[in-house]
JSON list of C-alpha atoms in Angstrom, two decimals:
[
{"chain": "O", "resi": 110, "resn": "UNK", "atom": "CA", "xyz": [0.00, 0.00, 0.00]},
{"chain": "O", "resi": 111, "resn": "UNK", "atom": "CA", "xyz": [1.47, 3.31, -0.93]},
{"chain": "O", "resi": 112, "resn": "UNK", "atom": "CA", "xyz": [0.84, 6.62, 0.79]},
{"chain": "O", "resi": 113, "resn": "UNK", "atom": "CA", "xyz": [-1.30, 8.04, -2.01]},
{"chain": "O", "resi": 114, "resn": "UNK", "atom": "CA", "xyz": [-3.78, 5.14, -2.14]},
{"chain": "O", "resi": 115, "resn": "UNK", "atom": "CA", "xyz": [-4.26, 5.31, 1.61]},
{"chain": "O", "resi": 116, "resn": "UNK", "atom": "CA", "xyz": [-5.56, 8.86, 1.44]},
{"chain": "O", "resi": 117, "resn": "UNK", "atom": "CA", "xyz": [-7.92, 8.12, -1.48]},
{"chain": "O", "resi": 118, "resn": "UNK", "atom": "CA", "xyz": [-9.32, 4.74, -0.42]},
{"chain": "O", "resi": 119, "resn": "UNK", "atom": "CA", "xyz": [-10.04, 4.40, 3.31]},
{"chain": "O", "resi": 120, "resn": "UNK", "atom": "CA", "xyz": [-11.29, 0.81, 2.91]},
{"chain": "O", "resi": 121, "resn": "UNK", "atom": "CA", "xyz": [-7.89, -0.44, 1.74]},
{"chain": "O", "resi": 122, "resn": "UNK", "atom": "CA", "xyz": [-6.40, -2.62, 4.48]},
{"chain": "O", "resi": 123, "resn": "UNK", "atom": "CA", "xyz": [-3.36, -1.12, 6.11]},
{"chain": "O", "resi": 124, "resn": "UNK", "atom": "CA", "xyz": [-1.46, -4.39, 6.42]},
{"chain": "O", "resi": 125, "resn": "UNK", "atom": "CA", "xyz": [0.80, -5.67, 3.70]},
{"chain": "O", "resi": 126, "resn": "UNK", "atom": "CA", "xyz": [2.91, -8.77, 3.56]},
{"chain": "O", "resi": 127, "resn": "UNK", "atom": "CA", "xyz": [6.52, -8.11, 4.33]},
{"chain": "O", "resi": 128, "resn": "UNK", "atom": "CA", "xyz": [8.78, -8.38, 1.31]},
{"chain": "O", "resi": 129, "resn": "UNK", "atom": "CA", "xyz": [11.33, -10.27, 3.41]},
{"chain": "O", "resi": 130, "resn": "UNK", "atom": "CA", "xyz": [9.19, -13.17, 4.51]},
{"chain": "O", "resi": 131, "resn": "UNK", "atom": "CA", "xyz": [7.79, -14.55, 1.22]},
{"chain": "O", "resi": 132, "resn": "UNK", "atom": "CA", "xyz": [4.44, -15.31, 2.86]},
{"chain": "O", "resi": 133, "resn": "UNK", "atom": "CA", "xyz": [5.95, -17.04, 5.88]},
{"chain": "O", "resi": 134, "resn": "UNK", "atom": "CA", "xyz": [5.56, -15.79, 9.42]},
{"chain": "O", "resi": 135, "resn": "UNK", "atom": "CA", "xyz": [7.16, -12.42, 10.06]},
{"chain": "O", "resi": 136, "resn": "UNK", "atom": "CA", "xyz": [9.80, -11.67, 12.60]},
{"chain": "O", "resi": 137, "resn": "UNK", "atom": "CA", "xyz": [8.92, -10.06, 15.88]},
{"chain": "O", "resi": 138, "resn": "UNK", "atom": "CA", "xyz": [10.36, -6.76, 14.62]},
{"chain": "O", "resi": 139, "resn": "UNK", "atom": "CA", "xyz": [8.31, -6.88, 11.40]},
{"chain": "O", "resi": 140, "resn": "UNK", "atom": "CA", "xyz": [5.13, -7.68, 13.34]},
{"chain": "O", "resi": 141, "resn": "UNK", "atom": "CA", "xyz": [5.75, -4.81, 15.76]},
{"chain": "O", "resi": 142, "resn": "UNK", "atom": "CA", "xyz": [6.54, -2.43, 12.90]},
{"chain": "O", "resi": 143, "resn": "UNK", "atom": "CA", "xyz": [3.29, -3.37, 11.16]},
{"chain": "O", "resi": 144, "resn": "UNK", "atom": "CA", "xyz": [1.27, -2.91, 14.40]},
{"chain": "O", "resi": 145, "resn": "UNK", "atom": "CA", "xyz": [2.93, 0.47, 15.03]},
{"chain": "O", "resi": 146, "resn": "UNK", "atom": "CA", "xyz": [2.23, 1.59, 11.48]},
{"chain": "O", "resi": 147, "resn": "UNK", "atom": "CA", "xyz": [-1.43, 0.50, 11.73]},
{"chain": "O", "resi": 148, "resn": "UNK", "atom": "CA", "xyz": [-1.77, 2.29, 15.08]},
{"chain": "O", "resi": 149, "resn": "UNK", "atom": "CA", "xyz": [-0.35, 5.51, 13.66]},
{"chain": "O", "resi": 150, "resn": "UNK", "atom": "CA", "xyz": [-2.59, 5.30, 10.57]},
{"chain": "O", "resi": 151, "resn": "UNK", "atom": "CA", "xyz": [-5.60, 4.74, 12.85]},
{"chain": "O", "resi": 152, "resn": "UNK", "atom": "CA", "xyz": [-4.53, 7.76, 14.91]},
{"chain": "O", "resi": 153, "resn": "UNK", "atom": "CA", "xyz": [-4.50, 9.87, 11.73]},
{"chain": "O", "resi": 154, "resn": "UNK", "atom": "CA", "xyz": [-7.93, 8.59, 10.69]},
{"chain": "O", "resi": 155, "resn": "UNK", "atom": "CA", "xyz": [-9.37, 9.39, 14.14]},
{"chain": "O", "resi": 156, "resn": "UNK", "atom": "CA", "xyz": [-7.73, 12.83, 14.22]},
{"chain": "O", "resi": 157, "resn": "UNK", "atom": "CA", "xyz": [-10.10, 15.77, 14.00]},
{"chain": "O", "resi": 158, "resn": "UNK", "atom": "CA", "xyz": [-10.08, 16.65, 11.15]},
{"chain": "O", "resi": 159, "resn": "UNK", "atom": "CA", "xyz": [-8.88, 13.30, 9.76]},
{"chain": "O", "resi": 160, "resn": "UNK", "atom": "CA", "xyz": [-5.43, 13.44, 8.21]},
{"chain": "O", "resi": 161, "resn": "UNK", "atom": "CA", "xyz": [-3.81, 11.53, 5.40]},
{"chain": "O", "resi": 162, "resn": "UNK", "atom": "CA", "xyz": [-0.24, 10.34, 5.61]},
{"chain": "O", "resi": 163, "resn": "UNK", "atom": "CA", "xyz": [0.65, 12.71, 2.76]},
{"chain": "O", "resi": 164, "resn": "UNK", "atom": "CA", "xyz": [-0.30, 15.75, 4.88]},
{"chain": "O", "resi": 165, "resn": "UNK", "atom": "CA", "xyz": [1.26, 14.42, 8.08]},
{"chain": "O", "resi": 166, "resn": "UNK", "atom": "CA", "xyz": [4.24, 16.34, 9.45]},
{"chain": "O", "resi": 167, "resn": "UNK", "atom": "CA", "xyz": [6.48, 16.38, 12.52]},
{"chain": "O", "resi": 168, "resn": "UNK", "atom": "CA", "xyz": [3.88, 18.24, 14.59]},
{"chain": "O", "resi": 169, "resn": "UNK", "atom": "CA", "xyz": [1.39, 15.41, 14.07]},
{"chain": "O", "resi": 170, "resn": "UNK", "atom": "CA", "xyz": [4.04, 12.87, 15.07]},
{"chain": "O", "resi": 171, "resn": "UNK", "atom": "CA", "xyz": [4.62, 14.85, 18.29]},
{"chain": "O", "resi": 172, "resn": "UNK", "atom": "CA", "xyz": [0.86, 14.88, 18.97]},
{"chain": "O", "resi": 173, "resn": "UNK", "atom": "CA", "xyz": [0.88, 11.11, 18.55]},
{"chain": "O", "resi": 174, "resn": "UNK", "atom": "CA", "xyz": [3.78, 10.71, 21.00]},
{"chain": "O", "resi": 175, "resn": "UNK", "atom": "CA", "xyz": [1.97, 12.90, 23.55]},
{"chain": "O", "resi": 176, "resn": "UNK", "atom": "CA", "xyz": [-1.16, 10.80, 23.03]},
{"chain": "O", "resi": 177, "resn": "UNK", "atom": "CA", "xyz": [0.83, 7.63, 23.75]},
{"chain": "O", "resi": 178, "resn": "UNK", "atom": "CA", "xyz": [2.06, 9.03, 27.08]},
{"chain": "O", "resi": 179, "resn": "UNK", "atom": "CA", "xyz": [-1.29, 8.18, 28.67]},
{"chain": "O", "resi": 180, "resn": "UNK", "atom": "CA", "xyz": [-0.50, 4.49, 28.16]},
{"chain": "O", "resi": 181, "resn": "UNK", "atom": "CA", "xyz": [3.01, 4.68, 29.62]},
{"chain": "O", "resi": 182, "resn": "UNK", "atom": "CA", "xyz": [4.28, 2.59, 32.51]},
{"chain": "O", "resi": 183, "resn": "UNK", "atom": "CA", "xyz": [7.39, 4.56, 33.49]},
{"chain": "O", "resi": 184, "resn": "UNK", "atom": "CA", "xyz": [7.18, 6.85, 36.52]},
{"chain": "O", "resi": 185, "resn": "UNK", "atom": "CA", "xyz": [8.59, 10.26, 35.59]},
{"chain": "O", "resi": 186, "resn": "UNK", "atom": "CA", "xyz": [8.95, 12.56, 38.58]},
{"chain": "O", "resi": 187, "resn": "UNK", "atom": "CA", "xyz": [8.05, 16.22, 38.26]},
{"chain": "O", "resi": 188, "resn": "UNK", "atom": "CA", "xyz": [10.73, 18.75, 39.23]},
{"chain": "O", "resi": 189, "resn": "UNK", "atom": "CA", "xyz": [8.66, 19.68, 42.30]},
{"chain": "O", "resi": 190, "resn": "UNK", "atom": "CA", "xyz": [8.48, 16.06, 43.51]},
{"chain": "O", "resi": 191, "resn": "UNK", "atom": "CA", "xyz": [10.67, 15.31, 46.55]},
{"chain": "O", "resi": 192, "resn": "UNK", "atom": "CA", "xyz": [11.86, 12.16, 44.74]},
{"chain": "O", "resi": 193, "resn": "UNK", "atom": "CA", "xyz": [12.99, 14.02, 41.61]},
{"chain": "O", "resi": 194, "resn": "UNK", "atom": "CA", "xyz": [16.47, 12.79, 40.78]},
{"chain": "O", "resi": 195, "resn": "UNK", "atom": "CA", "xyz": [16.30, 9.65, 42.94]},
{"chain": "O", "resi": 196, "resn": "UNK", "atom": "CA", "xyz": [16.82, 6.35, 41.17]},
{"chain": "O", "resi": 197, "resn": "UNK", "atom": "CA", "xyz": [14.84, 4.33, 43.73]},
{"chain": "O", "resi": 198, "resn": "UNK", "atom": "CA", "xyz": [12.30, 6.52, 45.55]},
{"chain": "O", "resi": 199, "resn": "UNK", "atom": "CA", "xyz": [11.48, 5.33, 49.10]},
{"chain": "O", "resi": 200, "resn": "UNK", "atom": "CA", "xyz": [7.71, 5.87, 48.79]},
{"chain": "O", "resi": 201, "resn": "UNK", "atom": "CA", "xyz": [5.00, 6.24, 46.15]},
{"chain": "O", "resi": 202, "resn": "UNK", "atom": "CA", "xyz": [4.22, 9.65, 44.69]},
{"chain": "O", "resi": 203, "resn": "UNK", "atom": "CA", "xyz": [1.51, 11.11, 42.44]},
{"chain": "O", "resi": 204, "resn": "UNK", "atom": "CA", "xyz": [3.84, 11.79, 39.52]},
{"chain": "O", "resi": 205, "resn": "UNK", "atom": "CA", "xyz": [2.56, 10.63, 36.11]},
{"chain": "O", "resi": 206, "resn": "UNK", "atom": "CA", "xyz": [3.33, 7.45, 34.26]},
{"chain": "O", "resi": 207, "resn": "UNK", "atom": "CA", "xyz": [4.72, 8.07, 30.78]},
{"chain": "O", "resi": 208, "resn": "UNK", "atom": "CA", "xyz": [6.26, 6.26, 27.89]},
{"chain": "O", "resi": 209, "resn": "UNK", "atom": "CA", "xyz": [9.92, 5.49, 28.50]},
{"chain": "O", "resi": 210, "resn": "UNK", "atom": "CA", "xyz": [12.41, 7.24, 26.25]},
{"chain": "O", "resi": 211, "resn": "UNK", "atom": "CA", "xyz": [13.79, 3.94, 24.92]},
{"chain": "O", "resi": 212, "resn": "UNK", "atom": "CA", "xyz": [10.31, 2.81, 23.91]},
{"chain": "O", "resi": 213, "resn": "UNK", "atom": "CA", "xyz": [9.64, 6.06, 22.07]},
{"chain": "O", "resi": 214, "resn": "UNK", "atom": "CA", "xyz": [13.02, 5.95, 20.36]},
{"chain": "O", "resi": 215, "resn": "UNK", "atom": "CA", "xyz": [12.42, 2.39, 19.15]},
{"chain": "O", "resi": 216, "resn": "UNK", "atom": "CA", "xyz": [8.88, 3.27, 18.05]},
{"chain": "O", "resi": 217, "resn": "UNK", "atom": "CA", "xyz": [10.10, 6.19, 15.95]},
{"chain": "O", "resi": 218, "resn": "UNK", "atom": "CA", "xyz": [12.74, 3.97, 14.38]},
{"chain": "O", "resi": 219, "resn": "UNK", "atom": "CA", "xyz": [10.14, 1.41, 13.37]},
{"chain": "O", "resi": 220, "resn": "UNK", "atom": "CA", "xyz": [7.77, 4.09, 12.05]},
{"chain": "O", "resi": 221, "resn": "UNK", "atom": "CA", "xyz": [10.56, 5.71, 10.02]},
{"chain": "O", "resi": 222, "resn": "UNK", "atom": "CA", "xyz": [11.22, 2.36, 8.35]},
{"chain": "O", "resi": 223, "resn": "UNK", "atom": "CA", "xyz": [7.52, 1.62, 7.83]},
{"chain": "O", "resi": 224, "resn": "UNK", "atom": "CA", "xyz": [6.94, 5.04, 6.25]},
{"chain": "O", "resi": 225, "resn": "UNK", "atom": "CA", "xyz": [9.53, 4.39, 3.58]},
{"chain": "O", "resi": 226, "resn": "UNK", "atom": "CA", "xyz": [8.37, 0.79, 3.05]},
{"chain": "O", "resi": 227, "resn": "UNK", "atom": "CA", "xyz": [4.87, 2.11, 2.42]},
{"chain": "O", "resi": 228, "resn": "UNK", "atom": "CA", "xyz": [5.91, 4.46, -0.36]},
{"chain": "O", "resi": 229, "resn": "UNK", "atom": "CA", "xyz": [7.14, 7.53, 1.49]},
{"chain": "O", "resi": 230, "resn": "UNK", "atom": "CA", "xyz": [10.24, 9.36, 0.36]},
{"chain": "O", "resi": 231, "resn": "UNK", "atom": "CA", "xyz": [13.08, 9.59, 2.90]},
{"chain": "O", "resi": 232, "resn": "UNK", "atom": "CA", "xyz": [13.37, 13.36, 2.47]},
{"chain": "O", "resi": 233, "resn": "UNK", "atom": "CA", "xyz": [9.72, 13.85, 3.49]},
{"chain": "O", "resi": 234, "resn": "UNK", "atom": "CA", "xyz": [9.68, 11.32, 6.33]},
{"chain": "O", "resi": 235, "resn": "UNK", "atom": "CA", "xyz": [7.92, 13.08, 9.25]},
{"chain": "O", "resi": 236, "resn": "UNK", "atom": "CA", "xyz": [9.42, 10.60, 11.75]},
{"chain": "O", "resi": 237, "resn": "UNK", "atom": "CA", "xyz": [12.95, 11.75, 10.98]},
{"chain": "O", "resi": 238, "resn": "UNK", "atom": "CA", "xyz": [12.36, 15.48, 11.23]},
{"chain": "O", "resi": 239, "resn": "UNK", "atom": "CA", "xyz": [14.30, 17.84, 13.45]},
{"chain": "O", "resi": 240, "resn": "UNK", "atom": "CA", "xyz": [11.33, 18.47, 15.77]},
{"chain": "O", "resi": 241, "resn": "UNK", "atom": "CA", "xyz": [10.96, 14.74, 16.48]},
{"chain": "O", "resi": 242, "resn": "UNK", "atom": "CA", "xyz": [14.69, 14.26, 17.09]},
{"chain": "O", "resi": 243, "resn": "UNK", "atom": "CA", "xyz": [14.75, 17.27, 19.41]},
{"chain": "O", "resi": 244, "resn": "UNK", "atom": "CA", "xyz": [11.69, 15.99, 21.29]},
{"chain": "O", "resi": 245, "resn": "UNK", "atom": "CA", "xyz": [13.27, 12.55, 21.79]},
{"chain": "O", "resi": 246, "resn": "UNK", "atom": "CA", "xyz": [16.49, 14.11, 23.06]},
{"chain": "O", "resi": 247, "resn": "UNK", "atom": "CA", "xyz": [14.54, 16.33, 25.48]},
{"chain": "O", "resi": 248, "resn": "UNK", "atom": "CA", "xyz": [12.51, 13.35, 26.76]},
{"chain": "O", "resi": 249, "resn": "UNK", "atom": "CA", "xyz": [15.71, 11.33, 27.26]},
{"chain": "O", "resi": 250, "resn": "UNK", "atom": "CA", "xyz": [17.43, 14.15, 29.14]},
{"chain": "O", "resi": 251, "resn": "UNK", "atom": "CA", "xyz": [14.41, 14.97, 31.31]},
{"chain": "O", "resi": 252, "resn": "UNK", "atom": "CA", "xyz": [13.74, 11.33, 32.21]},
{"chain": "O", "resi": 253, "resn": "UNK", "atom": "CA", "xyz": [17.40, 10.89, 33.07]},
{"chain": "O", "resi": 254, "resn": "UNK", "atom": "CA", "xyz": [17.29, 13.89, 35.43]},
{"chain": "O", "resi": 255, "resn": "UNK", "atom": "CA", "xyz": [13.98, 12.80, 36.94]},
{"chain": "O", "resi": 256, "resn": "UNK", "atom": "CA", "xyz": [15.36, 9.36, 37.79]},
{"chain": "O", "resi": 257, "resn": "UNK", "atom": "CA", "xyz": [18.89, 10.42, 38.61]},
{"chain": "O", "resi": 258, "resn": "UNK", "atom": "CA", "xyz": [20.39, 8.48, 35.72]},
{"chain": "O", "resi": 259, "resn": "UNK", "atom": "CA", "xyz": [22.84, 9.97, 33.28]},
{"chain": "O", "resi": 260, "resn": "UNK", "atom": "CA", "xyz": [22.87, 9.10, 29.62]},
{"chain": "O", "resi": 261, "resn": "UNK", "atom": "CA", "xyz": [26.42, 9.95, 28.71]},
{"chain": "O", "resi": 262, "resn": "UNK", "atom": "CA", "xyz": [27.17, 9.79, 25.05]},
{"chain": "O", "resi": 263, "resn": "UNK", "atom": "CA", "xyz": [29.62, 7.00, 24.44]},
{"chain": "O", "resi": 264, "resn": "UNK", "atom": "CA", "xyz": [32.90, 8.03, 22.88]},
{"chain": "O", "resi": 265, "resn": "UNK", "atom": "CA", "xyz": [33.87, 6.38, 19.68]},
{"chain": "O", "resi": 266, "resn": "UNK", "atom": "CA", "xyz": [37.10, 4.47, 19.83]},
{"chain": "O", "resi": 267, "resn": "UNK", "atom": "CA", "xyz": [39.66, 5.46, 17.23]},
{"chain": "O", "resi": 268, "resn": "UNK", "atom": "CA", "xyz": [39.98, 2.95, 14.46]},
{"chain": "O", "resi": 269, "resn": "UNK", "atom": "CA", "xyz": [43.24, 1.01, 14.48]},
{"chain": "O", "resi": 270, "resn": "UNK", "atom": "CA", "xyz": [45.70, 2.16, 11.85]},
{"chain": "O", "resi": 271, "resn": "UNK", "atom": "CA", "xyz": [45.72, -0.40, 9.09]},
{"chain": "O", "resi": 272, "resn": "UNK", "atom": "CA", "xyz": [48.89, 0.95, 7.45]},
{"chain": "O", "resi": 273, "resn": "UNK", "atom": "CA", "xyz": [50.78, -1.80, 5.64]},
{"chain": "O", "resi": 274, "resn": "UNK", "atom": "CA", "xyz": [54.20, -0.68, 6.82]},
{"chain": "O", "resi": 275, "resn": "UNK", "atom": "CA", "xyz": [53.27, -0.96, 10.50]},
{"chain": "O", "resi": 276, "resn": "UNK", "atom": "CA", "xyz": [51.33, -4.18, 10.11]},
{"chain": "O", "resi": 277, "resn": "UNK", "atom": "CA", "xyz": [54.29, -5.94, 8.51]},
{"chain": "O", "resi": 278, "resn": "UNK", "atom": "CA", "xyz": [56.62, -4.94, 11.32]},
{"chain": "O", "resi": 279, "resn": "UNK", "atom": "CA", "xyz": [54.08, -6.15, 13.90]},
{"chain": "O", "resi": 280, "resn": "UNK", "atom": "CA", "xyz": [53.80, -9.54, 12.28]},
{"chain": "O", "resi": 281, "resn": "UNK", "atom": "CA", "xyz": [57.42, -10.52, 12.86]},
{"chain": "O", "resi": 282, "resn": "UNK", "atom": "CA", "xyz": [58.00, -12.14, 16.17]},
{"chain": "O", "resi": 283, "resn": "UNK", "atom": "CA", "xyz": [60.94, -11.29, 18.33]},
{"chain": "O", "resi": 284, "resn": "UNK", "atom": "CA", "xyz": [62.27, -13.94, 20.60]},
{"chain": "O", "resi": 285, "resn": "UNK", "atom": "CA", "xyz": [64.25, -12.92, 23.61]},
{"chain": "O", "resi": 286, "resn": "UNK", "atom": "CA", "xyz": [67.49, -14.67, 24.15]},
{"chain": "O", "resi": 287, "resn": "UNK", "atom": "CA", "xyz": [68.51, -15.44, 27.70]},
{"chain": "O", "resi": 288, "resn": "UNK", "atom": "CA", "xyz": [71.07, -13.08, 29.04]},
{"chain": "O", "resi": 289, "resn": "UNK", "atom": "CA", "xyz": [73.83, -14.07, 31.38]},
{"chain": "O", "resi": 290, "resn": "UNK", "atom": "CA", "xyz": [75.33, -11.85, 33.96]}
]
């Protein structure tokens, strides 16, 4: 199903067989991606006014992510909560449950892939826009502060030098001869 046919024919089913499985059972990732895509398409159909995928932009994706927060299971402490910044709070508090950053990040990754598999162009993908990336970074940082966990960016290790002159000198073995004193 491509993005244009979805907006013109609402009775077209939103599920398509995966090109990777040749009619066999899909992987867990493919099944989740299909469910996520169907959920997002349903969200657009139920939106007031209803939206087509062609007119969807980053703002609509952010609305969808805010909508999903009501189904979250991760306690995110407000800055005014006495347990803000504590990894293991000693007592319950009235702070809201929200979607965890990792879940949202994985969801957006699956929706980005599904968008392009369903006929969308990568340069118009609303799931990869700057607003969505900024929102995910802000959610990650806020949830880390609220729970007292830091998400430090991992440093990349420098690649080993594959120069032929150094690799040939490293390949020769040197045997130590016993010394007498």
